[in-house]
């Protein structure tokens, strides 16, 4: 791993705005982008398609090692490809998200995907979006940011996203799924979701995207002396 290449690690639970912030930061600095959550979601999607049980650690780890995954950054939005097929929409369903949280709690799976994530550290720099970027994958990152927000506000944002896409869902079900996912992510034995000790923590509950971006840029410029 090339430790001289800077990494901005952005962690936090689902629905706090990590993806939006990381995309904005990648565009601002013209750096590479790693959506680590997408990797776990693609693995979960592939497991569901192959009827592999979400607690079958050996089969899932083997699948992770041989996952035909790629990111296509040629468009405005990053496309995630599995076997060359664009699965960007497929991996954003509630079912796939819940499945991803389950497979991500397995030690062999995390070990299998660790080096794959670190390989994204390429010049001039990397924006890393995930849940353990600053604590495990890039523990030496010079900049670490942790976003948080209330489960209620995150469920409301998710509900609006689904409504905008003409997808119907019950708010109570979304809130329950987010709460359950938080519980799994924060209490798993391996790489639990938590802020790095040296991370800037931003509560996005009542902040706009621009507010979060501005706070982040100010902090990044100070840490990297830009």
XYZ file of C-alpha atoms in Angstrom:
226
model
C 0.000 0.000 0.000
C 1.415 3.383 -1.022
C 1.148 5.443 2.167
C 2.347 8.613 0.428
C -0.921 8.885 -1.549
C -3.464 10.894 0.482
C -6.806 9.372 1.448
C -9.909 11.152 2.706
C -11.890 8.505 4.613
C -15.616 9.195 5.023
C -17.524 6.789 7.278
C -21.004 6.587 8.745
C -24.253 4.607 8.690
C -26.577 4.412 5.685
C -28.561 7.493 4.704
C -26.322 10.175 6.211
C -25.171 11.565 2.852
C -21.775 9.846 2.508
C -22.239 9.050 -1.174
C -23.271 12.583 -2.095
C -20.403 14.127 -0.116
C -17.800 11.723 -1.504
C -18.900 12.295 -5.099
C -18.677 16.064 -4.531
C -15.213 15.755 -2.939
C -13.958 13.505 -5.744
C -15.140 16.059 -8.309
C -13.686 18.973 -6.322
C -10.203 17.448 -5.958
C -10.351 15.332 -9.137
C -9.361 12.277 -7.088
C -10.331 8.614 -7.371
C -13.462 7.402 -5.576
C -14.032 4.140 -3.693
C -17.597 3.247 -2.735
C -16.804 0.313 -0.445
C -20.485 -0.201 0.336
C -21.087 -0.920 -3.349
C -18.553 -3.754 -3.184
C -20.441 -5.421 -0.325
C -23.745 -4.791 -2.090
C -22.481 -6.402 -5.302
C -21.281 -9.386 -3.293
C -24.696 -9.650 -1.615
C -26.486 -9.338 -4.968
C -24.304 -12.039 -6.472
C -24.930 -14.301 -3.453
C -28.699 -13.811 -3.734
C -28.577 -14.588 -7.459
C -26.556 -17.760 -6.818
C -28.747 -18.809 -3.858
C -25.797 -18.746 -1.464
C -26.916 -18.456 2.157
C -25.992 -15.098 3.715
C -24.347 -16.880 6.654
C -22.284 -19.338 4.573
C -18.933 -17.743 5.340
C -16.756 -20.055 3.232
C -18.823 -19.772 0.054
C -19.235 -16.015 0.449
C -15.496 -15.484 1.002
C -14.708 -17.567 -2.064
C -17.244 -15.540 -4.057
C -15.634 -12.319 -2.770
C -12.177 -13.408 -3.919
C -13.437 -14.075 -7.440
C -16.036 -11.335 -7.783
C -16.027 -9.972 -11.392
C -16.594 -6.394 -10.187
C -15.608 -3.124 -11.849
C -16.383 0.587 -11.522
C -17.076 2.599 -14.661
C -16.241 6.271 -14.041
C -16.606 7.404 -17.657
C -20.045 8.923 -16.996
C -21.211 11.666 -14.587
C -22.385 9.009 -12.137
C -20.162 6.049 -11.293
C -21.555 2.805 -12.705
C -21.020 -0.451 -10.837
C -20.626 -3.493 -13.081
C -20.920 -7.195 -12.263
C -19.729 -9.461 -15.066
C -19.710 -6.341 -17.243
C -23.419 -5.667 -16.576
C -24.485 -2.374 -14.981
C -26.037 -3.289 -11.603
C -25.991 0.223 -10.112
C -29.777 0.264 -9.589
C -30.050 -3.387 -8.536
C -27.655 -2.935 -5.613
C -29.563 0.052 -4.178
C -32.686 -1.880 -3.169
C -33.568 -2.327 0.513
C -33.231 -6.111 0.131
C -29.687 -5.880 -1.222
C -28.722 -3.305 1.399
C -29.915 -5.528 4.216
C -28.145 -8.538 2.709
C -24.929 -6.508 2.325
C -25.012 -5.610 6.021
C -25.274 -9.314 6.889
C -22.395 -10.495 4.684
C -20.257 -7.558 5.847
C -20.359 -8.914 9.413
C -18.445 -12.058 8.380
C -14.707 -12.066 9.090
C -13.612 -14.155 6.079
C -15.577 -11.888 3.732
C -13.967 -8.727 5.130
C -10.475 -10.240 4.863
C -11.153 -11.294 1.259
C -12.220 -7.771 0.288
C -9.634 -5.804 2.294
C -6.788 -5.755 -0.238
C -9.232 -5.197 -3.072
C -10.311 -1.952 -1.419
C -6.750 -0.843 -0.648
C -5.823 -1.251 -4.301
C -7.994 1.790 -5.067
C -5.356 4.004 -3.374
C -3.867 5.562 -6.475
C -2.409 8.984 -7.302
C -3.279 11.793 -7.002
C -5.523 10.716 -4.089
C -8.571 8.751 -2.977
C -11.951 9.583 -1.483
C -13.012 6.434 0.422
C -16.690 6.009 1.320
C -17.701 3.316 3.800
C -18.111 2.182 7.377
C -14.557 1.212 8.362
C -12.435 3.277 5.977
C -10.840 5.393 8.708
C -10.663 2.656 11.363
C -9.452 -0.375 9.361
C -8.985 -0.119 5.589
C -7.121 3.212 5.572
C -6.310 3.653 9.256
C -3.353 5.877 8.257
C -5.539 8.280 6.222
C -4.549 11.893 6.964
C -8.196 13.005 6.856
C -11.070 11.133 8.508
C -14.678 12.300 8.566
C -17.607 10.535 10.230
C -21.144 11.507 9.250
C -24.090 10.752 11.486
C -27.815 11.564 11.582
C -30.898 10.420 13.452
C -32.531 7.198 12.231
C -35.782 9.130 11.787
C -34.249 11.683 9.412
C -32.421 8.982 7.459
C -35.646 7.022 7.033
C -37.385 10.180 5.805
C -34.647 10.773 3.216
C -34.855 7.163 2.033
C -38.644 7.383 1.800
C -38.357 10.501 -0.380
C -35.768 8.803 -2.629
C -38.081 5.853 -3.180
C -41.096 8.090 -3.836
C -39.096 10.108 -6.368
C -38.379 6.854 -8.199
C -42.054 5.836 -8.063
C -41.223 3.028 -5.637
C -43.727 2.385 -2.874
C -42.579 1.589 0.642
C -43.925 1.928 4.163
C -42.102 4.402 6.391
C -42.290 2.052 9.395
C -40.596 -0.709 7.401
C -37.803 1.610 6.219
C -37.179 2.888 9.756
C -37.129 -0.665 11.101
C -34.637 -1.789 8.435
C -32.327 1.199 9.083
C -32.422 0.575 12.846
C -31.696 -3.136 12.377
C -28.826 -2.387 9.988
C -27.335 0.117 12.442
C -27.525 -2.499 15.197
C -25.715 -5.085 13.051
C -23.063 -2.645 11.827
C -22.287 -1.164 15.243
C -22.189 -4.443 17.153
C -20.411 -6.790 14.742
C -17.244 -8.365 16.120
C -15.110 -7.385 13.118
C -14.624 -3.720 12.149
C -17.729 -2.330 13.891
C -19.148 0.977 12.688
C -17.640 3.722 14.845
C -15.767 7.000 14.339
C -11.970 6.866 14.252
C -10.518 8.559 17.322
C -9.094 11.328 15.110
C -12.182 11.806 12.906
C -14.204 14.978 12.443
C -17.796 14.062 13.378
C -20.570 15.892 11.521
C -24.247 15.409 12.417
C -26.105 15.910 9.126
C -29.640 15.652 10.584
C -30.451 19.330 10.078
C -27.698 20.299 7.605
C -27.947 20.794 3.851
C -25.598 18.985 1.474
C -23.808 22.290 0.894
C -23.355 22.797 4.658
C -21.757 19.360 5.018
C -19.544 19.944 1.971
C -18.383 23.353 3.269
C -17.525 21.982 6.727
C -15.645 19.085 5.150
C -13.650 21.248 2.730
C -12.583 23.623 5.514
C -11.403 20.687 7.621
C -9.647 18.935 4.706
C -7.793 22.097 3.705
C -6.561 22.505 7.280
C -5.447 18.875 7.625
C -3.724 18.697 4.228
C -2.497 22.304 4.356
C -4.028 22.996 0.931
